[in-house]
Short mmCIF file of C-alpha atoms in Angstrom, two decimals:
data_model
loop_
_atom_site.label_atom_id
_atom_site.label_comp_id
_atom_site.label_asym_id
_atom_site.label_seq_id
_atom_site.Cartn_x
_atom_site.Cartn_y
_atom_site.Cartn_z
CA MET A 200 30.57 25.27 -9.62
CA ALA A 201 29.71 22.88 -12.46
CA PHE A 202 27.60 20.79 -10.08
CA VAL A 203 25.72 23.89 -8.91
CA LYS A 204 24.99 24.99 -12.48
CA GLN A 205 23.76 21.53 -13.45
CA ASN A 206 21.54 21.15 -10.37
CA LYS A 207 20.14 24.65 -9.80
CA ASP A 208 16.58 23.37 -9.47
CA LEU A 209 17.62 20.69 -6.95
CA ILE A 210 19.55 23.17 -4.80
CA ALA A 211 16.65 25.63 -4.98
CA CYS A 212 14.26 22.92 -3.82
CA ALA A 213 16.55 21.95 -0.92
CA THR A 214 16.77 25.62 0.10
CA LEU A 215 12.99 25.93 -0.02
CA ILE A 216 12.60 22.83 2.17
CA GLY A 217 14.96 24.39 4.72
CA VAL A 218 13.02 27.67 4.65
CA ILE A 219 9.71 25.83 5.20
CA PHE A 220 11.00 24.08 8.31
CA ALA A 221 12.61 27.27 9.64
CA LEU A 222 9.42 29.24 8.89
CA PRO A 223 7.99 29.04 12.45
CA HIS A 224 11.09 30.84 13.72
CA VAL A 225 10.71 33.54 11.06
CA ILE A 226 7.01 34.10 11.76
CA SER A 227 7.68 34.20 15.51
CA PHE A 228 10.48 36.71 15.04
CA LEU A 229 8.19 39.00 13.01
CA SER A 230 5.11 38.61 15.21
CA LEU A 231 6.58 38.66 18.73
CA ASP A 232 8.22 41.58 20.50
CA ASN A 233 10.69 39.42 22.42
CA TYR A 234 11.45 36.31 20.40
CA ALA A 235 13.12 33.33 22.06
CA ALA A 236 13.43 30.05 20.15
CA PHE A 237 12.65 27.92 23.19
CA VAL A 238 9.48 29.67 24.40
CA SER A 239 7.94 30.73 21.09
CA PRO A 240 4.19 29.92 21.03
CA ILE A 241 4.35 29.11 17.33
CA GLN A 242 6.81 26.32 17.98
CA GLY A 243 4.35 24.44 20.22
CA ASN A 244 5.67 20.98 21.11
CA ALA A 245 8.88 21.71 19.24
CA ALA A 246 9.75 24.60 21.57
CA ASN A 247 9.21 22.39 24.62
CA ALA A 248 11.39 19.62 23.24
CA GLU A 249 14.16 21.95 22.11
CA SER A 250 14.27 23.71 25.48
CA PHE A 251 14.35 20.25 27.10
CA TYR A 252 17.64 19.45 25.36
CA ALA A 253 19.10 22.95 25.41
CA SER A 254 20.75 22.44 28.80
CA ASN A 255 22.87 19.61 27.40
CA VAL A 256 23.94 21.83 24.51
CA ARG A 257 24.86 24.56 26.98
CA ASP A 258 27.03 22.02 28.84
CA VAL A 259 28.99 21.34 25.64
CA VAL A 260 29.37 25.07 25.03
CA ASP A 261 30.79 25.34 28.55
CA GLY A 262 33.32 22.59 27.82
CA TYR A 263 31.61 19.47 29.23
CA TYR A 264 31.46 16.90 26.42
CA THR A 265 29.56 14.14 28.24
CA ALA A 266 25.82 13.69 27.78
CA THR A 267 24.19 13.70 31.20
CA ASP A 268 20.55 13.54 32.24
CA SER A 269 18.82 16.84 31.52
CA ASN A 270 15.49 16.06 33.19
CA LEU A 271 16.03 16.54 36.90
CA TYR A 272 18.68 18.46 38.82
CA GLU A 273 19.34 15.55 41.21
CA HIS A 274 20.36 13.39 38.23
CA LYS A 275 22.54 16.09 36.68
CA LEU A 276 25.72 14.02 36.97
CA ASP A 277 24.15 10.70 36.03
CA LEU A 278 24.83 9.22 32.59
CA ASN A 279 22.15 9.62 29.96
CA PRO A 280 22.50 7.01 27.18
CA PHE A 281 20.56 9.07 24.65
CA HIS A 282 21.47 11.82 22.14
CA ILE A 283 25.23 11.82 22.72
CA ALA A 284 26.43 12.76 19.21
CA PRO A 285 23.60 15.24 18.39
CA VAL A 286 24.25 17.08 21.66
CA ILE A 287 27.96 17.41 20.91
CA LEU A 288 27.32 18.49 17.31
CA MET A 289 24.74 21.09 18.36
CA GLY A 290 27.04 22.27 21.12
CA LEU A 291 29.92 22.78 18.70
CA ILE A 292 27.63 24.77 16.38
CA ALA A 293 26.38 26.79 19.36
CA LYS A 294 29.97 27.74 20.25
CA PHE A 295 29.99 29.85 17.07
CA VAL A 296 26.40 31.11 16.77
CA GLY A 297 24.88 30.75 20.25
CA VAL A 298 22.52 28.10 21.63
CA SER A 299 19.22 29.61 20.43
CA ASN A 300 20.61 30.42 16.97
CA ALA A 301 22.03 26.89 16.69
CA PHE A 302 18.53 25.41 16.98
CA VAL A 303 17.14 27.88 14.43
CA LEU A 304 20.00 27.06 12.05
CA ALA A 305 19.43 23.32 12.55
CA ASP A 306 15.78 23.64 11.53
CA PHE A 307 17.01 25.07 8.22
CA VAL A 308 20.11 22.97 7.48
CA PHE A 309 19.19 19.42 8.50
CA PRO A 310 15.86 19.19 6.63
CA ALA A 311 17.63 20.51 3.52
CA LEU A 312 20.37 17.87 3.90
CA ALA A 313 17.76 15.18 4.47
CA PHE A 314 15.98 16.20 1.27
CA LEU A 315 19.21 15.97 -0.75
CA LEU A 316 19.94 12.48 0.65
CA LEU A 317 16.36 11.34 0.01
CA PHE A 318 16.71 12.60 -3.55
CA ALA A 319 20.05 10.82 -3.99
CA LEU A 320 18.67 7.51 -2.71
CA ALA A 321 15.50 7.77 -4.81
CA TYR A 322 17.48 8.81 -7.89
CA ALA A 323 19.88 5.89 -7.45
CA ALA A 324 16.86 3.57 -7.39
CA THR A 325 14.81 5.16 -10.20
CA GLY A 326 17.08 7.27 -12.41
CA ASN A 327 14.18 9.73 -12.66
CA LYS A 328 14.94 13.26 -11.43
CA LEU A 329 11.33 14.45 -11.22
CA LEU A 330 10.13 11.39 -9.28
CA SER A 331 13.14 11.61 -6.95
CA THR A 332 12.53 15.29 -6.22
CA THR A 333 8.85 14.60 -5.56
CA ALA A 334 9.77 11.71 -3.25
CA GLY A 335 12.13 13.93 -1.24
CA VAL A 336 9.48 16.62 -0.81
CA LEU A 337 6.72 14.17 0.12
CA ALA A 338 8.88 12.30 2.63
CA LEU A 339 9.57 15.53 4.54
CA ALA A 340 6.93 18.20 4.02
CA ALA A 341 3.95 15.88 3.68
CA ASN A 342 4.92 13.26 6.25
CA ASP A 343 1.84 13.75 8.42
CA LEU A 344 -0.42 13.70 5.39
CA LEU A 345 1.00 10.33 4.35
CA ILE A 346 0.82 8.70 7.79
CA LYS A 347 -2.69 9.77 8.77
CA PHE A 348 -5.79 8.80 6.82
CA PRO A 349 -7.80 10.57 5.62
CA PRO A 350 -5.23 13.38 5.15
CA ILE A 351 -7.95 16.05 5.32
CA THR A 352 -7.96 15.59 9.12
CA VAL A 353 -4.41 17.01 9.28
CA LEU A 354 -4.81 19.93 6.86
CA PRO A 355 -6.61 22.37 9.20
CA GLU A 356 -3.83 22.18 11.83
CA PHE A 357 -1.16 22.31 9.12
CA ILE A 358 -2.67 25.52 7.71
CA LYS A 359 -2.95 27.02 11.21
CA THR A 360 0.75 26.41 11.75
CA LEU A 361 1.60 28.36 8.61
CA LEU A 362 -0.80 31.29 9.15
CA LEU A 363 -1.41 31.81 12.88
CA THR A 364 0.82 32.77 15.76
CA GLU A 365 -0.45 30.18 18.27
CA PRO A 366 -0.94 26.78 16.59
CA ARG A 367 -1.14 23.55 18.58
CA MET A 368 1.36 21.49 16.61
CA PRO A 369 4.76 21.83 14.90
CA LEU A 370 4.89 22.35 11.15
CA ALA A 371 5.30 18.59 10.65
CA SER A 372 6.46 15.61 12.68
CA PHE A 373 9.96 15.91 11.25
CA SER A 374 10.35 19.51 12.46
CA LEU A 375 10.23 18.54 16.13
CA THR A 376 13.90 19.06 17.10
CA PRO A 377 17.39 18.53 15.66
CA TYR A 378 17.67 15.34 17.69
CA PRO A 379 15.56 13.20 15.33
CA GLN A 380 16.85 15.25 12.37
CA ILE A 381 20.58 14.55 12.85
CA PRO A 382 20.21 10.75 13.15
CA PHE A 383 17.82 10.81 10.18
CA VAL A 384 20.49 12.46 8.01
CA LEU A 385 23.03 9.86 9.17
CA LEU A 386 20.57 7.01 8.58
CA LEU A 387 19.83 8.17 5.03
CA ALA A 388 23.55 8.52 4.32
CA GLY A 389 24.12 4.98 5.59
CA LEU A 390 21.35 3.54 3.42
CA LEU A 391 22.73 5.39 0.41
CA PHE A 392 26.25 4.05 1.08
CA TYR A 393 24.98 0.46 1.37
CA TYR A 394 22.91 0.85 -1.79
CA LYS A 395 25.91 2.15 -3.73
CA ALA A 396 28.16 -0.59 -2.33
CA VAL A 397 25.91 -3.63 -2.72
CA VAL A 398 23.33 -2.82 -5.40
CA GLU A 399 25.62 -0.80 -7.67
CA GLY A 400 28.78 -2.72 -6.79
CA LYS A 401 30.88 0.34 -5.86
CA LYS A 402 32.97 -1.31 -3.17
CA TRP A 403 34.65 1.79 -1.76
CA PHE A 404 31.28 2.77 -0.25
CA TYR A 405 31.58 -0.08 2.27
CA ALA A 406 33.95 1.97 4.45
CA PRO A 407 31.62 4.98 4.98
CA ALA A 408 28.70 2.53 5.34
CA ALA A 409 30.46 0.84 8.28
CA ILE A 410 31.29 4.22 9.83
CA THR A 411 27.70 5.48 9.62
CA TYR A 412 26.45 2.26 11.24
CA GLY A 413 28.93 2.65 14.09
CA LEU A 414 28.10 6.34 14.57
CA SER A 415 24.36 5.60 14.63
CA PHE A 416 24.75 4.09 18.12
CA TYR A 417 25.71 7.52 19.42
CA THR A 418 22.77 9.37 17.88
CA TYR A 419 19.30 8.05 18.66
CA LEU A 420 17.73 4.74 19.68
CA TYR A 421 15.61 4.30 16.55
CA ALA A 422 18.62 4.80 14.25
CA TRP A 423 20.91 2.06 15.56
CA THR A 424 18.14 -0.44 16.26
CA PHE A 425 16.85 -0.01 12.69
CA PHE A 426 20.35 -0.30 11.23
CA THR A 427 21.04 -3.47 13.25
CA ALA A 428 17.78 -5.09 12.13
CA PHE A 429 18.38 -3.99 8.54
CA LEU A 430 21.91 -5.39 8.34
CA GLY A 431 20.78 -8.69 9.87
CA LEU A 432 17.86 -9.10 7.46
CA TYR A 433 19.85 -7.84 4.48
CA TRP A 434 22.66 -10.28 5.23
CA LEU A 435 20.13 -13.13 5.25
CA ALA A 436 18.60 -11.88 1.97
CA LEU A 437 22.02 -11.72 0.32
CA LEU A 438 22.82 -15.20 1.61
CA PHE A 439 19.47 -16.49 0.28
CA THR A 440 20.08 -14.97 -3.17
CA LYS A 441 23.70 -16.25 -3.19
CA ASN A 442 25.08 -12.73 -3.48
CA LYS A 443 28.76 -12.65 -2.52
CA ALA A 444 28.29 -9.19 -0.99
CA HIS A 445 26.99 -10.88 2.17
CA LYS A 446 30.60 -11.20 3.35
CA GLN A 447 31.26 -7.46 3.04
CA VAL A 448 27.96 -6.59 4.72
CA LEU A 449 28.86 -8.85 7.63
CA LEU A 450 32.30 -7.22 7.88
CA THR A 451 30.80 -3.72 7.92
CA ALA A 452 28.36 -4.79 10.62
CA ALA A 453 31.26 -6.15 12.68
CA ALA A 454 33.28 -2.95 12.17
CA GLY A 455 30.30 -0.82 13.20
CA GLY A 456 29.80 -3.06 16.22
CA VAL A 457 33.39 -2.45 17.32
CA MET A 458 32.80 1.32 17.03
CA ALA A 459 29.66 0.89 19.14
CA LEU A 460 31.36 -0.96 22.01
CA PRO A 461 31.93 2.11 24.24
CA TYR A 462 28.25 3.03 23.89
CA LEU A 463 27.02 -0.53 24.50
CA ILE A 464 29.23 -0.89 27.58
CA ALA A 465 27.98 2.47 28.90
CA LEU A 466 24.38 1.38 28.19
CA ILE A 467 24.83 -1.84 30.18
CA GLN A 468 26.37 0.12 33.06
CA PHE A 469 23.50 2.61 32.90
CA GLN A 470 20.91 -0.18 33.07
CA GLN A 471 22.48 -1.32 36.35
CA THR A 472 22.23 2.08 38.04
CA PRO A 473 19.37 2.79 40.49
CA VAL A 474 18.19 5.79 38.45
CA ALA A 475 17.91 3.90 35.14
CA LEU A 476 14.18 3.21 35.28
CA ASP A 477 13.44 6.78 36.41
CA VAL A 478 15.42 8.28 33.51
CA LEU A 479 13.88 5.86 31.01
CA ARG A 480 10.33 6.62 32.17
CA ARG A 481 10.88 10.34 31.67
CA ALA A 482 12.41 9.60 28.27
CA GLY A 483 9.07 8.08 27.23
CA ILE A 484 9.46 4.34 27.91
CA GLU A 485 6.26 2.31 27.86
CA PHE A 486 5.72 -1.30 28.87
CA GLY A 487 3.68 -3.86 26.95
CA ARG A 488 3.82 -6.35 24.09
CA GLN A 489 1.10 -5.06 21.77
CA VAL A 490 1.55 -5.37 18.00
CA GLN A 491 1.10 -2.25 15.87
CA TRP A 492 -1.42 -4.05 13.69
CA LEU A 493 -2.78 -1.17 11.60
CA GLN A 494 0.59 0.19 10.48
CA THR A 495 2.09 -3.30 10.10
CA ILE A 496 -0.72 -4.46 7.81
CA LYS A 497 -0.47 -1.23 5.79
CA PHE A 498 3.26 -1.63 5.10
CA LEU A 499 2.96 -5.37 4.45
CA ALA A 500 0.32 -4.56 1.83
CA ILE A 501 2.73 -2.04 0.26
CA LEU A 502 5.48 -4.67 0.22
CA ALA A 503 3.12 -7.18 -1.43
CA PHE A 504 2.25 -4.66 -4.14
CA PHE A 505 5.94 -3.82 -4.56
CA ALA A 506 6.75 -7.52 -5.00
CA PHE A 507 3.99 -7.87 -7.59
CA THR A 508 4.98 -4.85 -9.70
CA VAL A 509 8.80 -4.85 -9.89
CA LYS A 510 11.53 -7.30 -10.82
CA HIS A 511 13.02 -9.20 -7.86
CA ASP A 512 16.54 -7.86 -8.34
CA LYS A 513 19.16 -6.39 -6.01
CA ARG A 514 17.17 -3.16 -5.68
CA PHE A 515 14.02 -5.05 -4.68
CA TYR A 516 15.73 -7.00 -1.90
CA PHE A 517 17.43 -3.87 -0.58
CA PHE A 518 14.22 -1.88 -0.06
CA THR A 519 12.18 -4.91 1.01
CA THR A 520 14.58 -5.73 3.83
CA ALA A 521 14.79 -2.03 4.79
CA ILE A 522 11.00 -1.81 5.23
CA ALA A 523 10.98 -5.18 7.02
CA ALA A 524 13.63 -3.82 9.42
CA GLY A 525 11.46 -0.77 10.07
CA LEU A 526 8.56 -3.08 10.94
CA VAL A 527 10.83 -4.99 13.32
CA GLY A 528 11.62 -1.72 15.09
CA LEU A 529 7.96 -0.68 15.13
CA ASN A 530 7.03 -3.96 16.83
CA SER A 531 10.21 -4.52 18.87
CA GLN A 532 8.21 -4.30 22.10
CA VAL A 533 6.70 -7.70 21.29
CA LEU A 534 10.10 -9.23 22.10
CA THR A 535 11.50 -6.74 24.62
CA GLY A 536 8.31 -5.91 26.52
CA ARG A 537 9.15 -2.19 26.42
CA MET A 538 9.21 0.63 23.85
CA ILE A 539 10.51 4.21 23.63
CA LEU A 540 8.85 6.55 21.13
CA ILE A 541 8.18 3.90 18.48
CA ASP A 542 6.59 6.59 16.28
CA HIS A 543 10.14 7.44 15.19
CA TYR A 544 10.22 4.19 13.21
CA LEU A 545 7.03 5.29 11.47
CA VAL A 546 7.93 8.94 10.79
CA LEU A 547 11.66 8.66 10.15
CA VAL A 548 12.06 5.16 8.68
CA LEU A 549 8.95 3.52 7.24
CA THR A 550 7.21 6.51 5.66
CA PRO A 551 10.30 7.82 3.78
CA LEU A 552 11.02 4.29 2.57
CA MET A 553 7.39 3.91 1.49
CA VAL A 554 7.69 7.10 -0.55
CA ILE A 555 10.85 5.88 -2.30
CA VAL A 556 9.22 2.51 -3.01
CA GLY A 557 6.29 4.43 -4.51
CA ALA A 558 8.75 6.32 -6.73
CA ILE A 559 10.28 3.01 -7.87
CA ILE A 560 6.85 1.60 -8.74
CA ALA A 561 5.98 4.79 -10.65
CA SER A 562 9.28 4.70 -12.56
CA GLU A 563 8.69 1.07 -13.57
CA TRP A 564 5.18 1.97 -14.75
CA LEU A 565 6.55 4.87 -16.82
CA LYS A 566 9.24 2.65 -18.37
CA HIS A 567 6.66 -0.03 -19.19
CA ASN A 568 4.33 2.49 -20.86
CA LYS A 569 7.22 4.01 -22.81
CA LEU A 570 8.20 0.58 -24.15
CA LYS A 571 4.59 -0.17 -25.12
CA SER A 572 4.19 3.13 -26.96
CA SER A 573 7.43 2.63 -28.88
#
């Protein structure tokens, strides 16, 4: 109760974030005679995606806890290497509230949790409550406005989504489905644990950090590939700066890798099946080795400015390697020759990190001005 009293404004803001992302459901319920979460016109692409995964959730409700392919009936019994943990979590929630209500509830709960974790990570890095709250809001509610330039091109569709009953887009990229949302919450928790463990020296955070890394393999492709790249780059950075924490980071990576073995073995087996390419194509796989030049140059410019404006301490190396890992994921097709929905690295990794880095730069500027004035 003491925590609630001390953080009323923070909890109110998290609740408001959840309400904003659940708003399409509310408007649909009020404006449609027969509301169904998966066919609501106001949900647009979100309704299509959520109905796409709903069959897997129904399987869990019926007692089948294996993630199978939900695209075509003839592949119903074939292994699907994607979305294993989110499907099971949503299925367990649906056992209590129903499948449709589970998706509505997820659109409220997971954005609110993501905001609180974004706040916690930003606050750990800045110590400024106002900047951290602003960073959490911007990283979620204004994601599209931050990615696209000029932002005025997005505003008309954004306003339509809030006011009309038949918009052409979801409220924001993050409000697509629970399936990016759940891994995003886990990813933020993992980053927070590693920050607390390495940057702040609180060693007991290494255990949950290792667990979140291992669990990320069972959530979504972008989450575990980002985490793997981040831990590799961060380990090298710690080694370069002669930080003894590189041993613990390597141990957590190894522990997470052991947790991931069942998934990795299943993934290798899946790749050898005759239906693998068919399933991957319908999951959105694309072939090619093109570099995402525009976004890469933008984030490299942000990193350069970050390096110029802040002290090169433990905090600096943490967020620099995190953004570098996001760029590795964004351009992973250069090495692999294939990509699956690389926009997830942009929406759910690089942009939130960019916002937190912006908060750090702003906090340093405020501290500098305060020292000058005193």
